[in-house]
Amino acid sequence: MYYSYHPYYYHHPYWQNNYFPIRQYPPVDPNLLCQSANESKKLMDEAGMVLDKLSESEEFDAELMYAAQDSDIEEVKRLIQSIGVTSDIDIDYNPDGLRLEFTSKVADMECCRLFIALRWR
């Protein structure tokens, strides 16, 4: 007769619960995760607005690139915010492209980030 376990393992002292205690976890509270997911959806909507504008308007893209080329960060921020972005956004650019970092908070605690990196050269 074939046994699916070896009786030695179940009677060996190393397999007793004294040696492998069962970990106790705190109760889960999905509230913050749910709020973070909702805030992330808002960030994605705003990122979508930015991407729509960048993909539809070469004139806007040229203004943005000229402002970046002149190192006019205030104009670059103004242009991005003119699209309707209300979230906190960190804008970084270099000769090769643009990086946008959208962030949001829940109860004064950062809950989520969304990064977009786009090349323009």
Coordinates of N, CA, C and O in Angstrom, one line a residue:
M1 N 0.8 -1.2 0.0 CA 0.0 0.0 0.0 C 0.9 1.2 0.0 O 1.9 1.3 0.7
Y2 N 0.5 2.2 -0.8 CA 1.3 3.4 -0.9 C 0.7 4.5 -0.1 O -0.5 4.8 -0.1
Y3 N 1.6 5.2 0.8 CA 1.1 6.3 1.6 C 1.6 7.6 0.9 O 2.7 7.7 0.5
S4 N 0.7 8.6 1.0 CA 1.1 9.9 0.4 C 2.0 10.7 1.3 O 2.5 11.8 0.9
Y5 N 2.2 10.2 2.5 CA 3.2 10.9 3.4 C 4.0 9.9 4.2 O 3.6 8.7 4.2
H6 N 5.1 10.3 4.7 CA 5.9 9.4 5.4 C 5.6 9.7 6.9 O 5.7 10.8 7.4
P7 N 5.2 8.6 7.7 CA 4.8 8.9 9.1 C 5.9 9.5 9.9 O 5.6 10.2 10.9
Y8 N 7.2 9.3 9.5 CA 8.3 9.9 10.3 C 8.1 11.4 10.4 O 8.4 12.0 11.4
Y9 N 7.7 12.1 9.3 CA 7.7 13.5 9.3 C 6.7 14.1 10.2 O 6.8 15.2 10.8
Y10 N 5.6 13.4 10.5 CA 4.5 13.9 11.3 C 4.8 13.6 12.8 O 4.2 14.2 13.7
H11 N 5.8 12.8 13.1 CA 6.1 12.5 14.5 C 7.5 13.0 14.9 O 7.9 12.9 16.0
H12 N 8.2 13.5 13.9 CA 9.5 14.1 14.2 C 9.4 15.4 15.0 O 8.5 16.2 14.7
P13 N 10.2 15.6 15.9 CA 10.1 16.8 16.8 C 10.2 18.1 16.0 O 9.7 19.1 16.4
Y14 N 10.9 18.2 14.9 CA 11.0 19.4 14.1 C 9.7 19.8 13.5 O 9.6 21.0 13.1
W15 N 8.8 18.9 13.3 CA 7.5 19.2 12.7 C 6.5 19.6 13.7 O 5.3 19.8 13.3
Q16 N 6.8 19.7 14.9 CA 5.8 20.1 16.0 C 5.6 21.6 15.9 O 6.5 22.3 15.5
N17 N 4.5 22.1 16.3 CA 4.2 23.5 16.3 C 5.1 24.3 17.2 O 5.2 25.5 17.0
N18 N 5.8 23.7 18.1 CA 6.7 24.4 19.0 C 7.9 25.0 18.2 O 8.4 26.0 18.6
Y19 N 8.3 24.3 17.2 CA 9.4 24.7 16.4 C 9.0 25.6 15.2 O 9.8 26.3 14.7
F20 N 7.8 25.5 14.7 CA 7.2 26.3 13.7 C 6.0 27.0 14.2 O 4.9 26.5 13.9
P21 N 6.1 28.0 14.9 CA 4.9 28.6 15.4 C 4.1 29.3 14.3 O 4.6 29.7 13.3
I22 N 2.8 29.3 14.5 CA 1.9 29.9 13.5 C 1.9 31.4 13.7 O 1.8 31.9 14.8
R23 N 2.2 32.1 12.6 CA 2.3 33.6 12.7 C 1.0 34.2 12.8 O 0.0 33.8 12.2
Q24 N 0.9 35.2 13.7 CA -0.3 35.9 13.9 C -0.2 37.2 13.1 O 0.7 38.0 13.2
Y25 N -1.2 37.5 12.2 CA -1.2 38.7 11.4 C -2.3 39.6 12.0 O -3.3 39.2 12.5
P26 N -2.1 40.9 11.8 CA -3.1 41.8 12.3 C -4.3 41.7 11.3 O -4.2 41.3 10.2
P27 N -5.5 42.2 11.8 CA -6.6 42.1 10.9 C -6.4 43.1 9.7 O -5.8 44.1 9.9
V28 N -7.0 42.7 8.6 CA -6.8 43.5 7.4 C -7.9 44.6 7.4 O -9.0 44.4 7.9
D29 N -7.5 45.8 6.9 CA -8.4 46.9 6.7 C -8.2 47.4 5.3 O -7.2 48.1 5.0
P30 N -9.1 47.0 4.4 CA -8.9 47.4 2.9 C -9.2 48.9 2.6 O -9.1 49.3 1.5
N31 N -9.6 49.7 3.6 CA -10.1 51.0 3.4 C -9.0 51.9 2.7 O -9.3 52.5 1.7
L32 N -7.8 51.9 3.2 CA -6.7 52.7 2.6 C -6.4 52.2 1.1 O -6.2 53.0 0.2
L33 N -6.4 50.9 0.9 CA -6.1 50.3 -0.4 C -7.2 50.8 -1.4 O -6.9 51.2 -2.5
C34 N -8.4 50.8 -0.9 CA -9.6 51.2 -1.8 C -9.4 52.7 -2.1 O -9.6 53.1 -3.2
Q35 N -9.1 53.5 -1.1 CA -8.9 54.9 -1.3 C -7.8 55.2 -2.3 O -7.8 56.1 -3.1
S36 N -6.7 54.4 -2.1 CA -5.5 54.6 -3.0 C -5.9 54.2 -4.4 O -5.4 54.9 -5.4
A37 N -6.7 53.2 -4.6 CA -7.1 52.8 -5.9 C -7.9 53.9 -6.6 O -7.8 54.2 -7.7
N38 N -8.8 54.5 -5.8 CA -9.7 55.6 -6.3 C -8.8 56.8 -6.7 O -9.1 57.4 -7.7
E39 N -7.9 57.1 -5.8 CA -7.0 58.3 -6.1 C -6.1 58.0 -7.4 O -5.9 58.8 -8.2
S40 N -5.7 56.7 -7.5 CA -4.9 56.3 -8.7 C -5.7 56.5 -10.0 O -5.2 56.9 -11.0
K41 N -7.0 56.1 -9.9 CA -7.9 56.3 -11.1 C -8.0 57.8 -11.5 O -7.9 58.1 -12.6
K42 N -8.0 58.6 -10.5 CA -8.0 60.1 -10.8 C -6.7 60.5 -11.5 O -6.7 61.3 -12.4
L43 N -5.6 60.0 -10.9 CA -4.3 60.3 -11.5 C -4.3 59.8 -13.0 O -3.8 60.5 -13.9
M44 N -4.8 58.6 -13.2 CA -4.8 58.1 -14.6 C -5.7 58.9 -15.5 O -5.3 59.1 -16.7
D45 N -6.8 59.4 -15.0 CA -7.6 60.3 -15.8 C -6.9 61.5 -16.2 O -7.0 62.0 -17.4
E46 N -6.2 62.2 -15.2 CA -5.4 63.4 -15.5 C -4.3 63.1 -16.5 O -4.0 63.9 -17.4
A47 N -3.6 62.0 -16.3 CA -2.5 61.6 -17.2 C -3.1 61.4 -18.6 O -2.4 61.7 -19.6
G48 N -4.2 60.8 -18.6 CA -4.9 60.6 -19.9 C -5.2 61.9 -20.6 O -5.0 62.0 -21.9
M49 N -5.6 62.9 -19.9 CA -5.9 64.2 -20.5 C -4.6 64.8 -21.0 O -4.6 65.4 -22.2
V50 N -3.5 64.7 -20.3 CA -2.2 65.2 -20.8 C -1.8 64.4 -22.0 O -1.3 65.0 -23.0
L51 N -1.9 63.1 -22.0 CA -1.5 62.3 -23.2 C -2.4 62.6 -24.4 O -1.9 62.7 -25.5
D52 N -3.7 62.8 -24.2 CA -4.5 63.2 -25.3 C -4.1 64.5 -25.9 O -4.0 64.7 -27.1
K53 N -3.8 65.5 -25.0 CA -3.4 66.8 -25.5 C -2.1 66.7 -26.3 O -1.9 67.3 -27.4
L54 N -1.1 66.0 -25.8 CA 0.2 65.8 -26.4 C 0.1 65.1 -27.7 O 0.8 65.3 -28.7
S55 N -0.9 64.1 -27.8 CA -1.0 63.3 -29.0 C -1.8 64.0 -30.1 O -1.8 63.7 -31.3
E56 N -2.6 65.1 -29.7 CA -3.5 65.7 -30.7 C -3.0 67.1 -31.2 O -3.5 67.5 -32.2
S57 N -2.1 67.7 -30.4 CA -1.7 69.1 -30.8 C -0.2 69.3 -30.9 O 0.5 69.4 -29.9
E58 N 0.2 69.2 -32.1 CA 1.7 69.5 -32.4 C 2.1 70.9 -32.0 O 3.2 71.2 -31.6
E59 N 1.1 71.8 -32.1 CA 1.4 73.2 -31.7 C 1.7 73.3 -30.2 O 2.6 74.0 -29.8
F60 N 0.9 72.6 -29.4 CA 1.1 72.6 -28.0 C 2.4 71.9 -27.7 O 3.2 72.4 -26.8
D61 N 2.7 70.8 -28.4 CA 4.0 70.1 -28.2 C 5.2 71.0 -28.4 O 6.1 71.0 -27.7
A62 N 5.1 71.8 -29.5 CA 6.2 72.7 -29.9 C 6.4 73.8 -28.8 O 7.5 74.0 -28.4
E63 N 5.2 74.3 -28.3 CA 5.4 75.3 -27.2 C 6.0 74.7 -26.0 O 6.9 75.3 -25.4
L64 N 5.6 73.5 -25.6 CA 6.2 72.8 -24.5 C 7.7 72.6 -24.7 O 8.5 72.8 -23.8
M65 N 8.0 72.1 -25.8 CA 9.4 71.8 -26.1 C 10.3 73.0 -26.1 O 11.4 73.0 -25.6
Y66 N 9.8 74.1 -26.7 CA 10.5 75.4 -26.7 C 10.7 75.9 -25.3 O 11.8 76.4 -24.9
A67 N 9.7 75.8 -24.5 CA 9.8 76.3 -23.1 C 10.9 75.4 -22.3 O 11.7 75.9 -21.6
A68 N 10.8 74.1 -22.6 CA 11.8 73.2 -21.9 C 13.2 73.5 -22.4 O 14.2 73.6 -21.7
Q69 N 13.4 73.8 -23.7 CA 14.7 74.1 -24.3 C 15.2 75.4 -23.7 O 16.4 75.5 -23.5
D70 N 14.3 76.4 -23.4 CA 14.8 77.6 -22.8 C 14.9 77.5 -21.3 O 15.2 78.5 -20.6
S71 N 14.7 76.3 -20.7 CA 14.8 76.0 -19.3 C 13.8 76.9 -18.5 O 14.1 77.3 -17.4
D72 N 12.7 77.1 -19.1 CA 11.6 77.9 -18.4 C 10.6 76.9 -17.8 O 9.5 76.6 -18.3
I73 N 11.0 76.4 -16.6 CA 10.2 75.4 -15.9 C 8.8 75.9 -15.5 O 7.8 75.2 -15.6
E74 N 8.7 77.2 -15.2 CA 7.4 77.8 -14.9 C 6.4 77.7 -16.1 O 5.2 77.4 -15.9
E75 N 7.0 78.0 -17.3 CA 6.1 77.9 -18.5 C 5.8 76.5 -18.8 O 4.6 76.2 -19.2
V76 N 6.7 75.6 -18.6 CA 6.4 74.1 -18.8 C 5.3 73.7 -17.8 O 4.3 73.1 -18.2
K77 N 5.4 74.1 -16.6 CA 4.3 73.7 -15.6 C 3.0 74.4 -16.0 O 1.9 73.8 -15.9
R78 N 3.1 75.7 -16.4 CA 1.8 76.4 -16.7 C 1.1 75.6 -17.9 O -0.1 75.5 -17.9
L79 N 1.9 75.2 -18.9 CA 1.4 74.6 -20.1 C 0.7 73.2 -19.7 O -0.4 72.9 -20.1
I80 N 1.4 72.5 -18.8 CA 0.8 71.2 -18.4 C -0.5 71.4 -17.6 O -1.5 70.7 -17.7
Q81 N -0.4 72.4 -16.7 CA -1.6 72.7 -15.8 C -2.7 73.3 -16.6 O -3.9 73.1 -16.3
S82 N -2.4 73.9 -17.8 CA -3.5 74.5 -18.6 C -4.4 73.4 -19.2 O -5.5 73.7 -19.7
I83 N -3.9 72.2 -19.2 CA -4.7 71.1 -19.7 C -5.8 70.7 -18.8 O -6.8 70.1 -19.2
G84 N -5.6 71.1 -17.5 CA -6.7 70.8 -16.5 C -6.1 69.9 -15.4 O -6.9 69.3 -14.6
V85 N -4.8 69.7 -15.3 CA -4.2 68.9 -14.2 C -4.4 69.6 -12.9 O -4.0 70.8 -12.7
T86 N -5.0 68.9 -11.9 CA -5.1 69.5 -10.6 C -4.3 68.7 -9.5 O -4.1 69.2 -8.4
S87 N -3.9 67.6 -9.9 CA -3.0 66.8 -8.9 C -1.7 67.4 -8.8 O -1.2 68.2 -9.6
D88 N -1.0 67.0 -7.7 CA 0.4 67.4 -7.6 C 1.2 66.7 -8.7 O 1.0 65.5 -9.0
I89 N 2.0 67.4 -9.4 CA 2.8 66.9 -10.5 C 4.2 67.4 -10.4 O 4.5 68.6 -10.2
D90 N 5.1 66.5 -10.6 CA 6.6 66.8 -10.7 C 7.0 66.7 -12.1 O 6.8 65.6 -12.7
I91 N 7.5 67.7 -12.7 CA 7.9 67.7 -14.1 C 9.4 67.8 -14.2 O 10.0 68.6 -13.6
D92 N 9.9 66.9 -15.0 CA 11.4 66.9 -15.2 C 11.6 66.6 -16.7 O 10.8 65.9 -17.4
Y93 N 12.5 67.3 -17.3 CA 12.8 67.1 -18.7 C 14.3 67.3 -18.9 O 15.0 67.8 -18.1
N94 N 14.7 66.7 -20.1 CA 16.1 66.8 -20.5 C 16.1 66.9 -22.0 O 15.0 66.9 -22.6
P95 N 17.2 67.0 -22.7 CA 17.2 67.1 -24.1 C 16.5 65.9 -24.8 O 16.1 66.0 -26.0
D96 N 16.4 64.8 -24.1 CA 15.8 63.6 -24.8 C 14.3 63.4 -24.5 O 13.6 62.7 -25.3
G97 N 13.8 64.0 -23.5 CA 12.3 63.8 -23.2 C 11.8 64.4 -22.0 O 12.4 65.3 -21.4
L98 N 10.6 64.0 -21.6 CA 9.8 64.6 -20.6 C 9.4 63.5 -19.6 O 9.0 62.4 -20.0
R99 N 9.5 63.8 -18.3 CA 9.0 62.8 -17.3 C 8.1 63.5 -16.4 O 8.3 64.6 -15.9
L100 N 6.9 62.9 -16.2 CA 5.8 63.5 -15.4 C 5.6 62.5 -14.3 O 5.4 61.3 -14.5
E101 N 5.5 63.0 -13.0 CA 5.2 62.2 -11.9 C 4.0 62.8 -11.2 O 4.1 63.8 -10.6
F102 N 2.9 62.1 -11.3 CA 1.6 62.5 -10.6 C 1.6 61.8 -9.3 O 1.8 60.6 -9.1
T103 N 1.2 62.6 -8.2 CA 1.1 62.0 -6.9 C -0.2 62.5 -6.3 O -0.7 63.6 -6.6
S104 N -0.7 61.7 -5.3 CA -1.9 62.1 -4.6 C -1.7 61.6 -3.1 O -0.9 60.8 -2.8
K105 N -2.6 62.2 -2.3 CA -2.6 61.9 -0.9 C -4.0 61.5 -0.4 O -5.0 61.9 -0.9
V106 N -4.0 60.7 0.6 CA -5.2 60.3 1.4 C -4.9 60.5 2.8 O -3.9 60.0 3.3
A107 N -5.7 61.4 3.5 CA -5.5 61.7 4.9 C -4.0 62.2 5.2 O -3.4 61.7 6.1
D108 N -3.6 63.1 4.4 CA -2.2 63.7 4.5 C -1.1 62.7 4.4 O 0.0 62.9 5.0
M109 N -1.3 61.6 3.8 CA -0.3 60.6 3.6 C -0.3 60.2 2.1 O -1.3 60.0 1.5
E110 N 1.0 60.2 1.5 CA 1.1 59.9 0.1 C 0.6 58.5 -0.1 O 1.0 57.5 0.6
C111 N -0.3 58.3 -1.1 CA -0.9 57.0 -1.3 C -0.6 56.4 -2.6 O -0.6 55.2 -2.8
C112 N -0.3 57.3 -3.6 CA -0.1 56.7 -4.9 C 0.7 57.6 -5.8 O 0.7 58.8 -5.6
R113 N 1.4 57.0 -6.8 CA 2.2 57.7 -7.8 C 2.0 57.1 -9.1 O 1.8 55.9 -9.3
L114 N 2.1 58.0 -10.1 CA 2.0 57.5 -11.5 C 3.1 58.2 -12.3 O 3.1 59.5 -12.3
F115 N 3.9 57.5 -12.9 CA 5.0 58.0 -13.7 C 4.7 57.9 -15.2 O 4.2 56.8 -15.6
I116 N 5.1 58.9 -15.9 CA 5.0 58.9 -17.4 C 6.3 59.4 -17.9 O 6.7 60.5 -17.5
A117 N 6.9 58.7 -18.8 CA 8.2 59.1 -19.4 C 7.9 59.1 -20.9 O 7.6 58.1 -21.5
L118 N 8.2 60.2 -21.6 CA 8.0 60.4 -23.0 C 9.3 60.9 -23.6 O 9.9 61.8 -23.1
R119 N 9.6 60.3 -24.8 CA 10.8 60.8 -25.5 C 10.3 61.8 -26.6 O 9.3 61.7 -27.2
W120 N 11.2 62.8 -26.8 CA 10.9 63.7 -27.8 C 12.2 63.9 -28.8 O 12.2 64.7 -29.7
R121 N 13.2 63.1 -28.5 CA 14.3 63.1 -29.3 C 15.0 61.7 -29.3 O 15.0 61.0 -28.4

